[in-house]
XYZ file of C-alpha atoms in Angstrom:
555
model
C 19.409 151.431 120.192
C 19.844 147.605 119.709
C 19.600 147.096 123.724
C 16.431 148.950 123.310
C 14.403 146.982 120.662
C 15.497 143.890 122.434
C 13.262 145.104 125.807
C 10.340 146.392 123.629
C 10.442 142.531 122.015
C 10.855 141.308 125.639
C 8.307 143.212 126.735
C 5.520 142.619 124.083
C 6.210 138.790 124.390
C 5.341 139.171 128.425
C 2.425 141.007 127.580
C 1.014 137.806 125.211
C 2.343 134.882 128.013
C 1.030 137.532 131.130
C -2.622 137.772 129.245
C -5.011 135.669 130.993
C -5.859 132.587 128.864
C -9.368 133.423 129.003
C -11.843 136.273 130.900
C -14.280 133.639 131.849
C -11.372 131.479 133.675
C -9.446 132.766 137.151
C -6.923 135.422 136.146
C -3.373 133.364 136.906
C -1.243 136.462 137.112
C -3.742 137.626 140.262
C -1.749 135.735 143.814
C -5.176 135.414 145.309
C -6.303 132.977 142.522
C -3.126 131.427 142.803
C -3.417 130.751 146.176
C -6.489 128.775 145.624
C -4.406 125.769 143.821
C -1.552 126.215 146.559
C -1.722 128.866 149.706
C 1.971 129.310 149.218
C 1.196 131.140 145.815
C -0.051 134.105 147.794
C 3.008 136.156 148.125
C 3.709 135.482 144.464
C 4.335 138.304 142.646
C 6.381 137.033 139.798
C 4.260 134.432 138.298
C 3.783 134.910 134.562
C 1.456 132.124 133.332
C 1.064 131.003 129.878
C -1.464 128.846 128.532
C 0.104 125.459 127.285
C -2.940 123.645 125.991
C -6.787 123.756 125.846
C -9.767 121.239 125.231
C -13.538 121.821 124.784
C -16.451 119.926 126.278
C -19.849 119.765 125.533
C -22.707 118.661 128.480
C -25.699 119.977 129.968
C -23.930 122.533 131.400
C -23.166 124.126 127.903
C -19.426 124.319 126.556
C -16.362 124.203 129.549
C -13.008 124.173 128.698
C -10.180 122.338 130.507
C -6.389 124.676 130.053
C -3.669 123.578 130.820
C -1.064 126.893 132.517
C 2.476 127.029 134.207
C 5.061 129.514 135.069
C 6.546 131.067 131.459
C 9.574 130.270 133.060
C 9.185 126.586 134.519
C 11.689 123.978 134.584
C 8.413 122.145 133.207
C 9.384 123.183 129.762
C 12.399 121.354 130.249
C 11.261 118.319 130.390
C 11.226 116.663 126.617
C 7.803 115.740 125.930
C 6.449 116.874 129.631
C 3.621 119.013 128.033
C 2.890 116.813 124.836
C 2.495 114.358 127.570
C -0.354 116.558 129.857
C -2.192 117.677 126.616
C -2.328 113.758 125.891
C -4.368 113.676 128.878
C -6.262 116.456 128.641
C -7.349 115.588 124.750
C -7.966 112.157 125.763
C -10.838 112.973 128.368
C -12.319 115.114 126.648
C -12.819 112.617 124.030
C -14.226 110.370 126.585
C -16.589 112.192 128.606
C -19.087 112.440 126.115
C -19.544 108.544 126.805
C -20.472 108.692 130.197
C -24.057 109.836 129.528
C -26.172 112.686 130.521
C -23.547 114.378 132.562
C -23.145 118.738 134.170
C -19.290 119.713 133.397
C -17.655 123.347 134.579
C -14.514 124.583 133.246
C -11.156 123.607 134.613
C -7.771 124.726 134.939
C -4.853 122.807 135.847
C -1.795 124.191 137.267
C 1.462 123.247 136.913
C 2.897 123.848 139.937
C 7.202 124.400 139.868
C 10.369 124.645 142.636
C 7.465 123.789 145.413
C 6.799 120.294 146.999
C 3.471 119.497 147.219
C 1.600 120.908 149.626
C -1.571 119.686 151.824
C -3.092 116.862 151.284
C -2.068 115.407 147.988
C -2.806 112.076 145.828
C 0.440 110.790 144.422
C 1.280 108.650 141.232
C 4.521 107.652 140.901
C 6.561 110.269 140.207
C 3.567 113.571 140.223
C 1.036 114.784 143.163
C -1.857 115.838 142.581
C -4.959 117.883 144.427
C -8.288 118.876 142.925
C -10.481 121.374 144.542
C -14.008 120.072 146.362
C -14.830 123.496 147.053
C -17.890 125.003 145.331
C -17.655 127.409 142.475
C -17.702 128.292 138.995
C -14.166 126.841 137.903
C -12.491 123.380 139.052
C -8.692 124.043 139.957
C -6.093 121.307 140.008
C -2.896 121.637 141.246
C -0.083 119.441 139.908
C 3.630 118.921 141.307
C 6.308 116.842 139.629
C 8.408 114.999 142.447
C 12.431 114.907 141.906
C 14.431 115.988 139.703
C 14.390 112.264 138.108
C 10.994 112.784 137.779
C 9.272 111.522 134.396
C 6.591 112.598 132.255
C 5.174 108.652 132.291
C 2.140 109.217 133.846
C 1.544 112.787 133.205
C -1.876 112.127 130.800
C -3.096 108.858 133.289
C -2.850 111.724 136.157
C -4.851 114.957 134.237
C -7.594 112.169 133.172
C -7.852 111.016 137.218
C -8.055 114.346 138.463
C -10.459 115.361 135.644
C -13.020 112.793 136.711
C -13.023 114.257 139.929
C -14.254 117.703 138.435
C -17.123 115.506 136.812
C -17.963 114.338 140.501
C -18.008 117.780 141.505
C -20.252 119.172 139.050
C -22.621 116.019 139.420
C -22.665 115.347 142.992
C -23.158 117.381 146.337
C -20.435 118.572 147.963
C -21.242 116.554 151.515
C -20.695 113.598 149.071
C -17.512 115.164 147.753
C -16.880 115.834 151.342
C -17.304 111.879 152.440
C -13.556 110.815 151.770
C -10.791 110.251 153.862
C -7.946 111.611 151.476
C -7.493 107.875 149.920
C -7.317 106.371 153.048
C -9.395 104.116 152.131
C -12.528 105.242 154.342
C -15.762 107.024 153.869
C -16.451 107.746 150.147
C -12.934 107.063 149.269
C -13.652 103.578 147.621
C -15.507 105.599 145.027
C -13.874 108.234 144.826
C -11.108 107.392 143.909
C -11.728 104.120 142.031
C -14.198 105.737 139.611
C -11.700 108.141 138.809
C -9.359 105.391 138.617
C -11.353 103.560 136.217
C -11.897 106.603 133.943
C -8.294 106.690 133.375
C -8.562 103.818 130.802
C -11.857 104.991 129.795
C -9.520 107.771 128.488
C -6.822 106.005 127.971
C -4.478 102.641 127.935
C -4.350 101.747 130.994
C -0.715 103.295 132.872
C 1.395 101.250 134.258
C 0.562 101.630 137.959
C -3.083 100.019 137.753
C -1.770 96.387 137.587
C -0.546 97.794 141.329
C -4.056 98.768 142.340
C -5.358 94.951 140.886
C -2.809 93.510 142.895
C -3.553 95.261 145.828
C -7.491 94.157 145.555
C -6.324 90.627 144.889
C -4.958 90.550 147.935
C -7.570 92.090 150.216
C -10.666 91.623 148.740
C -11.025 88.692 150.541
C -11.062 90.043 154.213
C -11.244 93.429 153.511
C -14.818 95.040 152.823
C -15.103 97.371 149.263
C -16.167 99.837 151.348
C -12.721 100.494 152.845
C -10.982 100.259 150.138
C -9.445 103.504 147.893
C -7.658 103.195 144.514
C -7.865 99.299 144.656
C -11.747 100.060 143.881
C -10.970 100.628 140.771
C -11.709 96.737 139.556
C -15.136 97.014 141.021
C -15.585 99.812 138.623
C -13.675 98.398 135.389
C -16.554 95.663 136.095
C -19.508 98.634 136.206
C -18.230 100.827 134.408
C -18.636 97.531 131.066
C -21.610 100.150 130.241
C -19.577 103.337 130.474
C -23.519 105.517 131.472
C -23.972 103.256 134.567
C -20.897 104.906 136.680
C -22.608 108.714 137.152
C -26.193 107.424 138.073
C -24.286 104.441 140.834
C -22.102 107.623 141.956
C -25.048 109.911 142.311
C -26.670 107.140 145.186
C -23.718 107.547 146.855
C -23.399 108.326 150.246
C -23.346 112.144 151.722
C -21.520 110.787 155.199
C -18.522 108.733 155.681
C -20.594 106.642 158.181
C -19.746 103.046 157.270
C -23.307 102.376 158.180
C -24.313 105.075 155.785
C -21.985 104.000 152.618
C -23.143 100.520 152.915
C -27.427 101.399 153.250
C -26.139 103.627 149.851
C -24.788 100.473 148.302
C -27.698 98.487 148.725
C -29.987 101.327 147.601
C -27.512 101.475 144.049
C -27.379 98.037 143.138
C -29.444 95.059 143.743
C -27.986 91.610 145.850
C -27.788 89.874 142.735
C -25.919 92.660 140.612
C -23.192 92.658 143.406
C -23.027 88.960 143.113
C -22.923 89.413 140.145
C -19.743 91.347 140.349
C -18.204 89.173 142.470
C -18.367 86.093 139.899
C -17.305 87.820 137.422
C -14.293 88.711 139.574
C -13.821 85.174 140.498
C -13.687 84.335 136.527
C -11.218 86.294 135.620
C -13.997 88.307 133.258
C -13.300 91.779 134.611
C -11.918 94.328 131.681
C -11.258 98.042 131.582
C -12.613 100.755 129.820
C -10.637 99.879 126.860
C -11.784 96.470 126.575
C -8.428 94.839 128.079
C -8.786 92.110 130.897
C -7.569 94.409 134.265
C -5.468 91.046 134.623
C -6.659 89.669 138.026
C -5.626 87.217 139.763
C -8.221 85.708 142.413
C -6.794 84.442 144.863
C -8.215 81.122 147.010
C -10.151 81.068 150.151
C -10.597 78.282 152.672
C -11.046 74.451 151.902
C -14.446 73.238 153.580
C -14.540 69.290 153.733
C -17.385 67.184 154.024
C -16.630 63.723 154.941
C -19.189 63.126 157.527
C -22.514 64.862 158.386
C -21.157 68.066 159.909
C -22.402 72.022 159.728
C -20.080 74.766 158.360
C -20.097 78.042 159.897
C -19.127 81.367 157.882
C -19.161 84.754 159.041
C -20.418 87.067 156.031
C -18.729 90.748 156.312
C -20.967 92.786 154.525
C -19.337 93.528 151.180
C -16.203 90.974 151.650
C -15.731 89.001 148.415
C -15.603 86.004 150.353
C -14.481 82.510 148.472
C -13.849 79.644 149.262
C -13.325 75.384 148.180
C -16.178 73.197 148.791
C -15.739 69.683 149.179
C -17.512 66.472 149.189
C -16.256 62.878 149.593
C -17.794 59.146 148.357
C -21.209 59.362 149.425
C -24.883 61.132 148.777
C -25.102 64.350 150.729
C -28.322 66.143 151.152
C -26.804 70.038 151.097
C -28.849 73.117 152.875
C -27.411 76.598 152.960
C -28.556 79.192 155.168
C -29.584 81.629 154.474
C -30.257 81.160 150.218
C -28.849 84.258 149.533
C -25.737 86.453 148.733
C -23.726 83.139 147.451
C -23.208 80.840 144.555
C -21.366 77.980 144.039
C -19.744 76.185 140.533
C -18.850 72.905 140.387
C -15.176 72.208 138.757
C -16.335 71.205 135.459
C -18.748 73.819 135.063
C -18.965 77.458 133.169
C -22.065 78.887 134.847
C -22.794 79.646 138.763
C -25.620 78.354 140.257
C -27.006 77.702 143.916
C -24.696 75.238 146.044
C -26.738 72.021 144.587
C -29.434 70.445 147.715
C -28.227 66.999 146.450
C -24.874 65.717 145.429
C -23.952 62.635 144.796
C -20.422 60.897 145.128
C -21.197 57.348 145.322
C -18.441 56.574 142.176
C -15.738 57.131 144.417
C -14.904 60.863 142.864
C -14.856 63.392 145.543
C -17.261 65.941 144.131
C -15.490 69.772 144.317
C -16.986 73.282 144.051
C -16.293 77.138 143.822
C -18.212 79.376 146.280
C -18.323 82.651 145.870
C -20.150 85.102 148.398
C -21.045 89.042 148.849
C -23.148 90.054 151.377
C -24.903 93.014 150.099
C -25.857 94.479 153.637
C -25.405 96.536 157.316
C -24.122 94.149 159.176
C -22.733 90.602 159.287
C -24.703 87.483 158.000
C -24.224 84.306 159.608
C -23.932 81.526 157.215
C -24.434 78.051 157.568
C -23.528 74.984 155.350
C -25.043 71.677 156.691
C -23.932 68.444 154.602
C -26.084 65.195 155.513
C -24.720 62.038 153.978
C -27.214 60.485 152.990
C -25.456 57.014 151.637
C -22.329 55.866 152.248
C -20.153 54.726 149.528
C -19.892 50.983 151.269
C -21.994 47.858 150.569
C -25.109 46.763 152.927
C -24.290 43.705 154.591
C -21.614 43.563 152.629
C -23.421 42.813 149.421
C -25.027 44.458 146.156
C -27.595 42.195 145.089
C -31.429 43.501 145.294
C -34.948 41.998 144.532
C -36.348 43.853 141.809
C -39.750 43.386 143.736
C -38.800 45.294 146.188
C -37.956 48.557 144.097
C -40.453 51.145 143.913
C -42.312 53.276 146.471
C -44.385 51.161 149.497
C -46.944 52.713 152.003
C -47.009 50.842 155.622
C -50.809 49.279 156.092
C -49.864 47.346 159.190
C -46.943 47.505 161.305
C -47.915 44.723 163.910
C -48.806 47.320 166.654
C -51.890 44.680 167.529
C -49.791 41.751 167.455
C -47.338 43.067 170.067
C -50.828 44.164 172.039
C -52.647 40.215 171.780
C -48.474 38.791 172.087
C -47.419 41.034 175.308
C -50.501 42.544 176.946
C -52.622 40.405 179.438
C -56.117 40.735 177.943
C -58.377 43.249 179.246
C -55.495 45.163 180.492
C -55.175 47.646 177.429
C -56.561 48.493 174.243
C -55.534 49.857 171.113
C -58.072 52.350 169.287
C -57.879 54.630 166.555
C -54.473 53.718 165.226
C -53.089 55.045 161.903
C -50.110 54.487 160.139
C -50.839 57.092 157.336
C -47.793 58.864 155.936
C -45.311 56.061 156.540
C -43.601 54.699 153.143
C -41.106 53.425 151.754
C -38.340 54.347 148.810
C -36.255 51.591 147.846
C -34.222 52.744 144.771
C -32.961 50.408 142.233
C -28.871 51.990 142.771
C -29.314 50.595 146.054
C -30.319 53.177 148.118
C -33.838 53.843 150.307
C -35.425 56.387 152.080
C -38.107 56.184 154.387
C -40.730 58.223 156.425
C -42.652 57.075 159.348
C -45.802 58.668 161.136
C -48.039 56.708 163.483
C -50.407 57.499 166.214
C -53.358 55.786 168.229
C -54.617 55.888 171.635
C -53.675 53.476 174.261
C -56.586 52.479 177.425
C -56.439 50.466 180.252
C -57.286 50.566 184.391
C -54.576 53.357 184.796
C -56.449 55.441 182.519
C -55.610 56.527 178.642
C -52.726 57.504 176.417
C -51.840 59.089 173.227
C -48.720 57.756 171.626
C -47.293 59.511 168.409
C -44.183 58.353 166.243
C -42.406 59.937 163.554
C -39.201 59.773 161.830
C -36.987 59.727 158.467
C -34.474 57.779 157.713
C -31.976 57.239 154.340
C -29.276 54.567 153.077
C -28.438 51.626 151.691
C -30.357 48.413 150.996
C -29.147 45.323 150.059
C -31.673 41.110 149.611
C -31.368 37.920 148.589
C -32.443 34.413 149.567
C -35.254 36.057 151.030
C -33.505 38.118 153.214
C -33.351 41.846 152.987
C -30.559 44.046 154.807
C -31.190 47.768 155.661
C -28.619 49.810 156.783
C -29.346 53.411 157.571
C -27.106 56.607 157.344
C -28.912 59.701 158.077
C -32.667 60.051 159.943
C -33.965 60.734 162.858
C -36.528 58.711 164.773
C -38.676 59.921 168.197
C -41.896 59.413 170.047
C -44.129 61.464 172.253
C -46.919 59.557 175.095
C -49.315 62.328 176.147
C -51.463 61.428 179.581
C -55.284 62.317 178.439
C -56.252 63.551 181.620
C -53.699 65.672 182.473
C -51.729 66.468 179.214
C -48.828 65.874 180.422
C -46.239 64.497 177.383
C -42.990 62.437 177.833
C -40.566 62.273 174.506
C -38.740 59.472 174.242
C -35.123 59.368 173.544
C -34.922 59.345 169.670
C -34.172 56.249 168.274
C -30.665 54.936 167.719
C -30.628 53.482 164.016
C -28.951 50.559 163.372
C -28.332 48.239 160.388
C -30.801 45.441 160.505
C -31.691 41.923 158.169
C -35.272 40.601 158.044
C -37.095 37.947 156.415
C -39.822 39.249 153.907
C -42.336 38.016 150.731
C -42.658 40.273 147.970
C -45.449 40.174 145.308
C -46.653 42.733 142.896
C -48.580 44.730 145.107
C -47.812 43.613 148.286
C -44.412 43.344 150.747
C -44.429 41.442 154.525
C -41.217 41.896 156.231
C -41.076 39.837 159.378
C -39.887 41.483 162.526
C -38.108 38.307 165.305
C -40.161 39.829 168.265
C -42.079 36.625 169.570
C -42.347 32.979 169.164
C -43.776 34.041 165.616
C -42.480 37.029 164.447
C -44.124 40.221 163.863
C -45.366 40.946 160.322
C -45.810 44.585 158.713
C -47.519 44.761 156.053
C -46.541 47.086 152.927
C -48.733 48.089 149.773
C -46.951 49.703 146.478
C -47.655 52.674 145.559
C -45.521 53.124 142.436
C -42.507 51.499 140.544
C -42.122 48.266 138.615
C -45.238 45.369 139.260
């Protein structure tokens, strides 16, 4: 009689664990259902499931539930705090999906899968695998396998709340997106993927211990290695979007349905704007990256290459789209005219400074202090961009003739009126055998800066005529440097320009450029009054004069 009432108490207690957890969720006594979490679970015919733990949602879709079932028997159950540990998980995300937005949710059921390795393709956290189904239908199945008899319970919630975002991307997305991965390979659509449902983790959650791994892992390769080949490691990019928890679904929904590179970069562009992934990439640079909990993700960016500027020279960079590129930028004693090309995808911060800007067009060194900056880059596009940084030092650090002293006449800004192109004509010319017509010297001035320093700009033309027939000559040039005067006496020495010449034939057209100009540092005799500068040129018995009138500055 006793052996008796114990079956009938065995047996009612298998008929509540046996009972499926729910009629609108798979049946997990039937071997065909099981066989959908893991094909080996179709010649079951001994697995009683019970139903260890349950969590509602609320979307668009309605009410879904997310249950949590094993084998009544598991060595699970076993394993102090194993469950408590997957509940955490489960409660957790279901606390912070609501956050996310507008979003379409289905109901899940994870399986806890016993005395099997994991089988197929799995993603693995330490010490647990994990698959969730991509396929279509009414219920999203993940299967769960705890490695080892060592095995620990550590990251039992981190891994529920990973594979849980990845039923949200199935209910929100297509399936050819869902289909774009590469089984976190780190190809196709794995970069998002699997670093949005990295990042939901700690939108869920503290972050586990295993995410400092995936920051290290982008420290290291972000800088050669494009986003869009990346897998868990993503999951910074996304700590850094996902600072307003509603913009990860829309940016996921843009995402690619192919795992075409081509393809997942055009989708990149169309999600966020050049200056948004820039954006992202400063941010990364200072350190200003947190998770969904509001904790820095602890980055450490690591340096790129040292570009020196110590003479007019052109850096070359090769852009990979979607490389955080970085670098060190450099400049020595001197004033440097800067020009980037192109003016896009890259910003620069100078040492000192909180807030990125454009790589400056003018920097100047002259104190002696080597002038440093940050430059950051990300090349928002589909295919490489070809960068180029051309420094032109503009004034040396070192004295003009090797003095400082100026004439406070001549500072200010002078426009040519006569440059002693007659003189040379009446000094060198035979008369009658050329003339000199409509000659202009409009456009050529003058800059000479109190600091020392000058710029200039010449533009002449006229027409030359004589027995051999007629001529136009044209001349134009800039230069910049340093000026120094005294005892009437002023010293030019040039550090940047570029001078040339052109003599068109007017009866055939044919035009011969000279060889541009060689600039050299010269020291002339001059006058200066208010309005008017003469600065004597030793061609001659007499000299030839040209003739300045100010324009602006000090009378």
């Amino acid at each position: 009689m006793q052996n008796a009432a114990i079956r009938i108490v065995l047996f009612l207690l298998l008929l509540v664990f046996c009972a499926p957890a729910n009629a609108a969720m798979g049946n997990c006594r039937s071997s065909a259902y099981l066989a959908r979490f893991d094909a080996r679970l179709a010649s079951s015919t001994d697995f009683l499931c019970v139903e260890a733990g349950r969590a509602s949602v609320n979307s668009s879709s309605g009410t879904s539930h997310i249950r949590l079932v094993h084998h009544v028997a598991a060595d699970w159950s076993a394993l102090p705090g194993v469950i408590r540990a997957f509940n955490n998980g489960i409660q957790s995300s279901a606390r912070a999906l609501p956050s996310l937005g507008n979003f379409r949710f289905t109901d899940v059921t994870i399986l806890l899968i016993d005395d099997l390795p994991p089988g197929g393709s799995t993603e693995r956290f330490g010490q647990i695998a994990a698959r969730t189904s991509f396929l279509p239908g009414d219920e999203c199945l993940i299967s769960i396998w705890l490695l080892g008899e060592a095995a620990r319970p550590d990251t039992a919630a981190s891994v529920v709340a990973h594979e849980i975002f990845h039923c949200v991307q199935r209910a929100n997305l297509s399936q050819a997106q869902m289909l774009s991965g590469a089984g976190g390979s780190g190809a196709g659509g794995d970069w998002w993927l699997e670093g949005s449902a990295e990042w939901f983790i700690t939108a869920a959650m503290t972050a586990p211990w295993y995410s400092s791994d995936r920051v290290r892992i982008f420290d290291e390769q972000s800088r050669v290695r494009p986003l869009n080949r990346m897998a868990y490691e993503a999951y910074v990019f996304f700590s850094w979007l996902g600072r307003s928890r509603t913009r990860v679904l829309p940016f996921l929904s843009r995402m690619a349905s192919s795992s075409n590179v081509s393809a997942q970069r055009t989708a990149m562009m169309a999600a966020l704007g050049e200056d948004q992934w820039l954006q992202f990439a400063k941010d990364y640079m200072d350190q200003r990256i947190r998770d969904g909990q509001g904790a820095s993700i602890g980055s450490t960016p690591q340096r790129g290459n040292s570009m020196l500027w110590n003479a007019t020279r052109t850096q070359r960079i090769n852009l990979v789209p979607f490389v955080l590129s970085r670098g060190d930028l450099f400049f020595e004693c001197g004033s440097w005219n800067v020009s980037p090309r192109p003016a896009r995808f890259h910003a620069a911060k100078a040492r000192d400074a909180t807030v990125w800007a454009a790589i400056p067009s003018s920097i100047d060194a002259r104190d002696g202090r080597r002038r440093e900056f940050r430059f950051v880059a990300m090349a928002s596009a589909n295919a490489d961009t070809p960068m180029q940084i051309t420094g032109t030092l503009a004034h040396r650090c070192t004295e003009c003739a090797g003095t400082r002293s100026i004439d406070r006449c001549l500072i200010g800004t002078w426009r040519m009126t006569a440059d002693g192109a007659g003189q040379v004509m009446r000094q060198f010319v035979p008369a009658g055998k050329a003339r000199l017509a409509n000659y202009s010297a409009d456009g050529s001035t003058m800059t000479m800066n109190e600091d020392g320093t000058f710029i200039s700009g010449a533009r002449t033309n006229a027409r030359i005529s004589g027995d051999g027939g007629s001529a136009v000559t044209q001349f134009s040039g800039q230069s910049s440097g340093r000026w120094s005067a005294s005892g009437g006496r002023v010293n030019m020495c040039p550090d940047a320009g570029h001078h040339e010449g052109t003599l068109t034939d007017a009866r055939t057209g044919k035009t011969v450029s000279t060889t541009p100009v060689t600039m050299v540092n010269t020291t002339r005799t001059y006058t200066c009054t208010a309005d008017t500068m003469r600065i004597t040129m030793p061609i001659g018995r007499s000299g030839i004069q040209i003739v300045y009138k100010k324009v602006s500055g000090p009378r």
